[in-house]
Amino acid sequence: MPSPTSRGKACPRNNTSKSPDSVTDAHRPAPNRRSSAKSRQHSTHESPHRQPGRDRGTGHPGCQGRRIDQRRGVRRTGRRCSVREARRRSFRTGRSDLGRVVPGVRQDPRRRGQVRGRRHPPRLRLPLGERRLRPGCHRAGLTWIGPSPQSIRDLGDKVTARHIALKANAPMAPGTKDPVKDAGEVVAFAEEHGVPVAIKAAFGGGGRGMKVAYTIEEIPELFDSATREAVSAFGRGECFVERYLDKARHVEAQVIADQHGNVIVAGTRDCSLQRRFQKLVEEAPAPFLTTEQREKIHSSAKAICKEAGYYGAGTVEFLVGSDGLVSFLEVNTRLQVEHPVTEETAGIDLVRQQFRIAAGEKLEFTEDPTPRGHSFEFRINGEDAGRGFLPAPGPITVYKEPTGPGVRVDSGVVEGDVIGGGFDSMLAKLIVTGENREQALERSRRALAEFQVEGLATVIPFHRHIVSNPAFIGDGEGFDIYTKWIETDWDNPIEPYTGGQPIEDDDNEPRKTVVVEVGGRRLEVSLPGDLALGGGGSNGVATKKPKARTRAKGGNAAVSGDAVTAPMQGTVVKVSVTEGQEVAAGDLVVVLEAMKMENPVTAHKDGVVTGLAVEAGAAVTQGTVLFELK
């Protein structure tokens, strides 16, 4: 079996002479695709409630499926892209057989402050999918690719999923059996079981609609915030509550099940490095687990799938507490953003398996595959790590992907794209694979150093920092990362991005003397320091180092004397005060939403609110004055 290290920088795009059925996945390397914006479109072939902007990012998710679609003679539609006019140039019709550009994003009346007693209208919710989509597919002579609508409904409802997990004897933290009616029920649960408690959207995912309360007093506001986020992202605001495991790791099992009752776990992933309960870095297999923990995760994941009658690809997620306790979290009835790391280490094309399962075929393998090598995925998000990972919409003026052994990039953007605030912040995914975790980390450092995105803030500086952070690297005996590590333990050394251009001064640029061999003779040559990097290129060739950005210190909300300005472009979803109201430092004043995430703006000092310039539903740009404190 080929080693992960034998993979080149990209899989040849014209290698279509063989059908995907002519090679057994278990006996071939995982496809090493460098999937660019020119070959990618959102897919419509999976569950009926997959929505753009949930956690799948901008434009990149469907390239792998599209390649298999074409080989099997499947027509692919792009109608569900919801691509805004500003992104038209990177969503050419060549990416899919059918497609259209949506002129804009319809705004929920709740966001305009005009609650009309109805749910979010533009969402394709599950009941519609159950009643119309699958029967419609059959009438049209189409094959439904993905889990059954019944299992999507049962496992997509996190309360029902908990009931299924209990029947499967999966380990689980205490939680409510049904959605809570109001904040009072959350308070009652917290008083019985203690804090912290997690308030979670019953139909949510991707970290949206989830809030953790560490005190009883903050529960009402967090419950309201979780409900708003759930309505905005999923069209439904129901929430349930469970005991929150503090300092827990997020570990998940990638399952594949056919329609004949066969279920395997293709591998585990660790997704503990998160901000706002949304993943930033994933790796496979999950490191630093005991044999007992790994077996518990595998067996519980299979039992839950069998209890639910699940078939297709899916993810069963768990929390692993600091005391080693494993607790069921949820099931995602779809392929997730991070599935490539499992493909790389298991040697299984997960998208191809979905096609085979939909055709009624049995799994090609009956045993869980043994991991080969180690793989990391870094989400390249449009967020400013120097300002608490605030969303940072804007234009992409420079976009250069890394290459090299074990490097794969799945992206959905090109230079010139304008990234708006109406969708998820993810621009691309960098997947790096090596023979072991140490080699994968070393390759990741090089690839991240090569990755260039300019014009807007991204999380690349954070990734460059984290791959050398001792807590993330581990010492071979332990792993210090957990889901709240960024918010609680990480000392942020990254300066806020200001978007300024560097000042070039070639006369004062540092230089370095290097020895080169020309025609058999060794010569000393003086080079600019950024050209003498000594192996910084993908093939050991020196490459020009990206120039440093101009940055300035700052906080989450810009404060100039009495005035408080918007820290980002977004929409005001809540104003918690009135003109003339007295507030204390730290009190919530305004809540902004951008890229499907809520961001609170608090008072920076004691005072009286004056000049309140915004209301719910107002769109603001970065730097807009929100209010003043006198």
Coordinates of C-alpha atoms in Angstrom, one line a residue, residues 148-514:
S148 CA -32.9 8.4 4.7
P149 CA -35.0 11.5 5.6
Q150 CA -36.2 9.6 8.6
S151 CA -32.7 9.2 10.0
I152 CA -31.8 12.8 9.1
R153 CA -34.8 13.9 11.1
D154 CA -34.2 11.7 14.1
L155 CA -30.4 12.4 14.4
G156 CA -30.7 16.0 13.2
D157 CA -32.9 16.7 16.2
K158 CA -30.4 16.6 19.0
V159 CA -33.0 15.7 21.6
T160 CA -34.2 12.7 19.6
A161 CA -30.5 11.8 18.9
R162 CA -29.9 11.7 22.7
H163 CA -32.8 9.2 23.1
I164 CA -31.3 7.0 20.4
A165 CA -27.9 7.1 22.0
L166 CA -29.4 6.1 25.3
K167 CA -31.0 3.1 23.7
A168 CA -27.7 2.2 22.2
N169 CA -26.1 2.4 25.7
A170 CA -23.7 5.2 24.6
P171 CA -22.0 7.2 27.4
M172 CA -23.7 10.6 27.9
A173 CA -23.7 13.6 30.2
P174 CA -26.9 14.7 31.9
G175 CA -29.3 16.7 29.8
T176 CA -32.9 17.7 29.2
K177 CA -35.1 15.1 27.5
D178 CA -37.0 17.7 25.5
P179 CA -36.3 21.3 24.3
V180 CA -36.7 23.8 27.1
K181 CA -39.5 26.4 26.9
D182 CA -37.7 29.4 28.4
A183 CA -34.7 30.5 30.3
G184 CA -36.4 29.6 33.6
E185 CA -36.1 25.9 32.7
V186 CA -32.4 26.3 32.0
V187 CA -32.0 28.0 35.4
A188 CA -33.8 25.1 37.0
F189 CA -31.6 22.5 35.3
A190 CA -28.5 24.4 36.3
E191 CA -29.6 24.6 39.9
E192 CA -30.1 20.8 39.9
H193 CA -27.0 19.7 38.1
G194 CA -24.7 22.7 38.6
V195 CA -22.8 25.0 36.2
P196 CA -21.4 25.2 33.6
V197 CA -24.3 24.2 31.4
A198 CA -24.5 24.2 27.6
I199 CA -27.5 25.7 25.9
K200 CA -27.6 24.2 22.4
A201 CA -29.8 24.5 19.3
A202 CA -31.9 21.4 18.9
F203 CA -31.6 21.5 15.1
G204 CA -28.2 23.2 15.0
G205 CA -24.6 22.3 14.3
G206 CA -21.2 23.8 13.5
G207 CA -21.1 25.6 16.9
R208 CA -23.9 28.0 16.0
G209 CA -26.8 28.3 18.5
M210 CA -24.6 27.0 21.4
K211 CA -23.7 29.0 24.5
V212 CA -22.1 28.0 27.8
A213 CA -23.3 29.6 31.0
Y214 CA -20.8 29.5 33.9
T215 CA -23.1 31.4 36.3
I216 CA -26.9 31.3 36.9
E217 CA -27.1 35.1 36.3
E218 CA -25.9 35.0 32.7
I219 CA -28.4 32.3 31.6
P220 CA -31.2 34.5 30.4
E221 CA -29.1 36.6 28.0
L222 CA -27.2 33.5 26.7
F223 CA -30.5 31.6 26.2
D224 CA -31.8 34.6 24.1
S225 CA -28.6 34.7 22.1
A226 CA -28.6 30.9 21.4
T227 CA -32.2 31.2 20.2
R228 CA -31.4 34.1 17.9
E229 CA -28.4 32.3 16.4
A230 CA -30.5 29.1 15.9
V231 CA -33.2 31.0 14.1
S232 CA -30.7 32.8 11.9
A233 CA -28.7 29.8 10.9
F234 CA -31.3 27.0 10.9
G235 CA -34.7 28.5 10.8
R236 CA -35.7 27.0 14.2
G237 CA -35.0 28.3 17.7
E238 CA -35.7 25.3 19.9
C239 CA -32.9 24.7 22.4
F240 CA -32.0 22.0 24.9
V241 CA -29.6 22.0 27.8
E242 CA -26.9 19.6 29.0
R243 CA -24.2 19.5 31.6
Y244 CA -21.1 21.0 30.1
L245 CA -17.9 19.1 30.5
D246 CA -15.2 21.6 31.3
K247 CA -11.8 21.2 29.6
A248 CA -13.0 18.4 27.3
R249 CA -11.6 17.4 24.0
H250 CA -13.8 17.1 20.9
V251 CA -13.3 13.6 19.3
E252 CA -15.4 12.2 16.5
A253 CA -15.8 9.0 14.6
Q254 CA -16.3 8.9 10.8
V255 CA -18.8 6.2 10.1
I256 CA -19.8 4.6 6.8
A257 CA -22.9 2.3 6.7
D258 CA -24.6 0.6 3.8
Q259 CA -28.3 -0.4 3.4
H260 CA -27.5 -4.0 4.4
G261 CA -26.7 -3.3 8.1
N262 CA -23.0 -3.1 7.7
V263 CA -21.3 -0.2 9.6
I264 CA -17.6 0.6 10.0
V265 CA -15.6 3.5 11.6
A266 CA -13.2 4.8 8.9
G267 CA -11.3 6.6 11.6
T268 CA -11.3 9.1 14.5
R269 CA -10.6 12.8 14.4
D270 CA -9.6 15.3 17.0
C271 CA -11.3 18.7 16.5
S272 CA -10.6 20.3 19.9
L273 CA -8.9 23.5 18.6
Q274 CA -12.0 25.7 18.4
R275 CA -13.2 29.3 18.9
R276 CA -16.8 29.9 19.7
F277 CA -17.4 26.1 19.5
Q278 CA -16.4 26.2 15.8
K279 CA -13.5 24.2 14.6
L280 CA -10.2 25.7 13.4
V281 CA -7.9 22.7 13.1
E282 CA -8.7 19.0 12.8
E283 CA -6.4 16.0 12.7
A284 CA -6.7 12.2 12.1
P285 CA -6.3 9.9 13.8
A286 CA -7.2 11.5 17.1
P287 CA -4.0 11.5 19.1
F288 CA -3.4 10.7 22.8
L289 CA -6.4 8.4 23.3
T290 CA -6.1 5.2 25.3
T291 CA -7.1 1.9 23.7
E292 CA -10.1 1.8 26.0
Q293 CA -11.3 5.2 24.9
R294 CA -10.8 4.5 21.2
E295 CA -12.7 1.2 21.5
K296 CA -15.6 2.9 23.4
I297 CA -15.8 5.6 20.6
H298 CA -15.8 3.0 17.8
S299 CA -18.4 0.7 19.5
S300 CA -20.7 3.5 20.5
A301 CA -20.7 5.1 17.1
K302 CA -21.6 1.8 15.4
A303 CA -24.3 1.1 17.9
I304 CA -26.0 4.5 17.5
C305 CA -26.0 4.1 13.7
K306 CA -27.6 0.7 13.9
E307 CA -30.2 1.9 16.4
A308 CA -31.1 4.7 14.0
G309 CA -31.1 2.6 10.9
Y310 CA -28.5 4.9 9.4
Y311 CA -26.8 4.4 6.1
G312 CA -24.4 6.6 4.2
A313 CA -21.5 8.6 5.5
G314 CA -21.8 10.5 8.8
T315 CA -20.0 11.6 11.9
V316 CA -20.7 10.6 15.5
E317 CA -19.2 13.2 17.9
F318 CA -18.0 12.7 21.5
L319 CA -16.5 14.8 24.2
V320 CA -13.5 13.3 26.2
G321 CA -13.3 14.9 29.6
S322 CA -10.0 15.7 31.4
D323 CA -10.8 12.7 33.6
G324 CA -10.9 10.4 30.6
L325 CA -14.7 10.2 30.6
V326 CA -16.2 9.7 27.1
S327 CA -19.6 11.4 26.5
F328 CA -21.8 11.3 23.4
L329 CA -22.3 14.8 21.8
E330 CA -24.3 14.5 18.5
V331 CA -24.5 13.0 15.1
N332 CA -23.9 14.9 11.8
T333 CA -25.8 13.2 9.0
R334 CA -23.5 14.2 6.3
L335 CA -19.9 14.6 5.3
Q336 CA -18.2 17.3 7.3
V337 CA -15.7 19.9 6.4
E338 CA -12.9 17.9 8.0
H339 CA -13.6 14.6 6.2
P340 CA -10.4 14.9 4.0
V341 CA -8.1 14.0 6.9
T342 CA -9.9 10.7 7.3
E343 CA -9.6 10.1 3.5
E344 CA -5.9 10.7 3.7
T345 CA -5.3 8.4 6.6
A346 CA -7.8 5.6 5.8
G347 CA -7.3 5.4 2.1
I348 CA -11.1 5.6 1.5
D349 CA -12.8 8.0 -0.9
L350 CA -15.8 8.9 1.2
V351 CA -17.7 10.7 -1.5
R352 CA -17.4 7.6 -3.8
Q353 CA -18.7 5.4 -1.0
Q354 CA -21.9 7.5 -0.8
F355 CA -22.5 6.9 -4.5
R356 CA -22.0 3.1 -4.0
I357 CA -24.3 3.0 -1.0
A358 CA -27.0 4.9 -2.8
A359 CA -26.8 2.3 -5.6
G360 CA -27.6 -0.4 -3.0
E361 CA -24.1 -1.9 -3.0
K362 CA -22.5 -3.4 0.1
L363 CA -19.4 -1.9 1.7
E364 CA -16.2 -3.1 0.2
F365 CA -14.7 -3.6 3.6
T366 CA -16.0 -5.2 6.8
E367 CA -13.3 -4.2 9.3
D368 CA -12.3 -0.7 10.5
P369 CA -9.2 0.3 8.6
T370 CA -5.9 0.8 10.3
P371 CA -4.7 4.4 10.1
R372 CA -1.7 5.0 7.9
G373 CA 0.2 8.2 8.6
H374 CA -1.2 11.4 10.2
S375 CA -3.1 14.3 8.6
F376 CA -4.0 17.9 9.6
E377 CA -6.6 20.2 8.2
F378 CA -6.4 23.9 8.7
R379 CA -9.5 26.0 8.0
I380 CA -8.6 29.2 6.2
N381 CA -11.2 31.6 7.5
G382 CA -11.7 35.3 6.9
E383 CA -11.3 36.2 10.6
D384 CA -8.9 38.4 12.5
A385 CA -7.2 36.3 15.2
G386 CA -5.6 39.4 16.6
R387 CA -9.0 40.7 17.5
G388 CA -10.6 37.6 19.0
F389 CA -11.3 36.0 15.6
L390 CA -13.8 38.6 14.6
P391 CA -15.2 38.1 11.1
A392 CA -13.4 40.1 8.5
P393 CA -15.3 40.4 5.2
G394 CA -13.4 42.1 2.3
P395 CA -11.7 41.6 -1.1
I396 CA -9.0 39.1 -1.8
T397 CA -6.2 40.9 -3.5
V398 CA -3.6 38.1 -3.3
Y399 CA -4.3 34.4 -3.2
K400 CA -1.4 31.9 -3.5
E401 CA -1.7 28.3 -2.4
P402 CA 1.2 26.2 -1.1
T403 CA 2.4 23.0 -2.8
G404 CA 4.7 20.1 -2.0
P405 CA 4.6 16.5 -0.7
G406 CA 1.6 15.7 1.3
V407 CA -0.1 19.1 0.7
R408 CA -3.7 19.4 -0.6
V409 CA -5.8 22.5 -0.8
D410 CA -9.6 22.6 -1.2
S411 CA -10.6 26.1 -2.0
G412 CA -13.5 28.1 -3.4
V413 CA -12.0 31.5 -4.0
V414 CA -9.7 33.3 -6.5
E415 CA -8.0 36.6 -6.5
G416 CA -10.5 39.4 -7.0
D417 CA -13.3 37.8 -5.1
V418 CA -15.1 39.9 -2.5
I419 CA -16.1 38.0 0.6
G420 CA -19.3 39.3 2.2
G421 CA -20.7 38.9 5.6
G422 CA -23.8 36.8 4.6
F423 CA -22.1 33.4 4.7
D424 CA -19.6 31.3 6.6
S425 CA -16.1 32.8 6.9
M426 CA -14.2 29.8 5.5
L427 CA -12.3 30.5 2.3
A428 CA -10.3 27.3 1.9
K429 CA -9.0 24.2 3.6
L430 CA -5.3 23.2 3.8
I431 CA -4.8 19.5 4.3
V432 CA -1.3 18.2 5.1
T433 CA -0.3 14.6 5.5
G434 CA 2.8 12.8 6.7
E435 CA 4.1 9.4 7.8
N436 CA 3.5 10.4 11.4
R437 CA 2.3 13.4 13.5
E438 CA 5.8 14.9 13.7
Q439 CA 6.3 14.9 10.0
A440 CA 2.8 16.2 9.3
L441 CA 3.5 19.1 11.7
E442 CA 6.8 19.9 9.9
R443 CA 5.1 19.9 6.5
S444 CA 2.3 22.0 7.9
R445 CA 4.8 24.7 9.1
R446 CA 6.3 24.9 5.6
A447 CA 2.9 24.9 3.8
L448 CA 1.5 27.6 6.1
A449 CA 4.5 29.7 5.6
E450 CA 3.9 29.6 1.8
F451 CA 0.1 30.2 2.0
Q452 CA -0.6 33.9 1.0
V453 CA -3.9 35.6 1.3
E454 CA -4.0 39.4 1.3
G455 CA -6.7 42.1 1.2
L456 CA -8.6 40.8 4.3
A457 CA -7.6 39.3 7.6
T458 CA -7.4 35.5 7.8
V459 CA -6.5 33.0 10.5
I460 CA -3.3 31.9 8.8
P461 CA -1.1 33.8 11.3
F462 CA -2.9 31.8 14.1
H463 CA -2.2 28.5 12.3
R464 CA 1.5 29.4 11.8
H465 CA 1.7 30.1 15.6
I466 CA -0.2 27.0 16.7
V467 CA 1.9 24.4 14.8
S468 CA 4.9 25.5 17.0
N469 CA 2.9 25.9 20.2
P470 CA 4.0 23.3 22.9
A471 CA 0.5 22.8 24.0
F472 CA -0.6 21.7 20.5
I473 CA 2.6 19.8 19.7
G474 CA 2.3 17.6 22.8
D475 CA 5.2 15.8 24.4
G476 CA 4.2 12.3 23.4
E477 CA 2.4 11.7 26.7
G478 CA -0.4 14.2 26.8
F479 CA -2.4 16.8 24.9
D480 CA -3.2 20.1 26.5
I481 CA -5.7 21.4 23.9
Y482 CA -9.4 21.4 24.7
T483 CA -12.5 23.1 23.2
K484 CA -12.2 26.3 25.3
W485 CA -8.4 26.5 25.3
I486 CA -8.2 29.5 23.0
E487 CA -10.6 31.5 25.2
T488 CA -9.1 30.5 28.5
D489 CA -5.5 29.4 28.3
W490 CA -4.0 30.8 25.1
D491 CA -1.9 33.9 25.4
N492 CA -2.6 35.6 22.1
P493 CA 0.6 37.0 20.5
I494 CA -1.1 37.9 17.2
E495 CA -1.5 41.6 16.4
P496 CA -4.7 42.8 14.8
Y497 CA -4.7 43.2 11.1
T498 CA -5.2 46.7 9.8
G499 CA -5.0 46.1 6.1
G500 CA -2.2 48.6 5.6
Q501 CA 0.5 48.0 3.0
P502 CA 4.1 47.5 4.1
I503 CA 6.6 50.2 3.5
E504 CA 9.3 48.9 1.2
D505 CA 12.9 50.0 1.8
D506 CA 15.2 48.1 -0.4
D507 CA 18.2 50.1 0.6
N508 CA 17.9 49.1 4.2
E509 CA 16.7 45.5 3.5
P510 CA 18.9 43.0 5.4
R511 CA 21.0 40.8 3.2
K512 CA 22.7 37.4 3.6
T513 CA 25.7 35.9 2.1
V514 CA 25.2 32.4 0.7

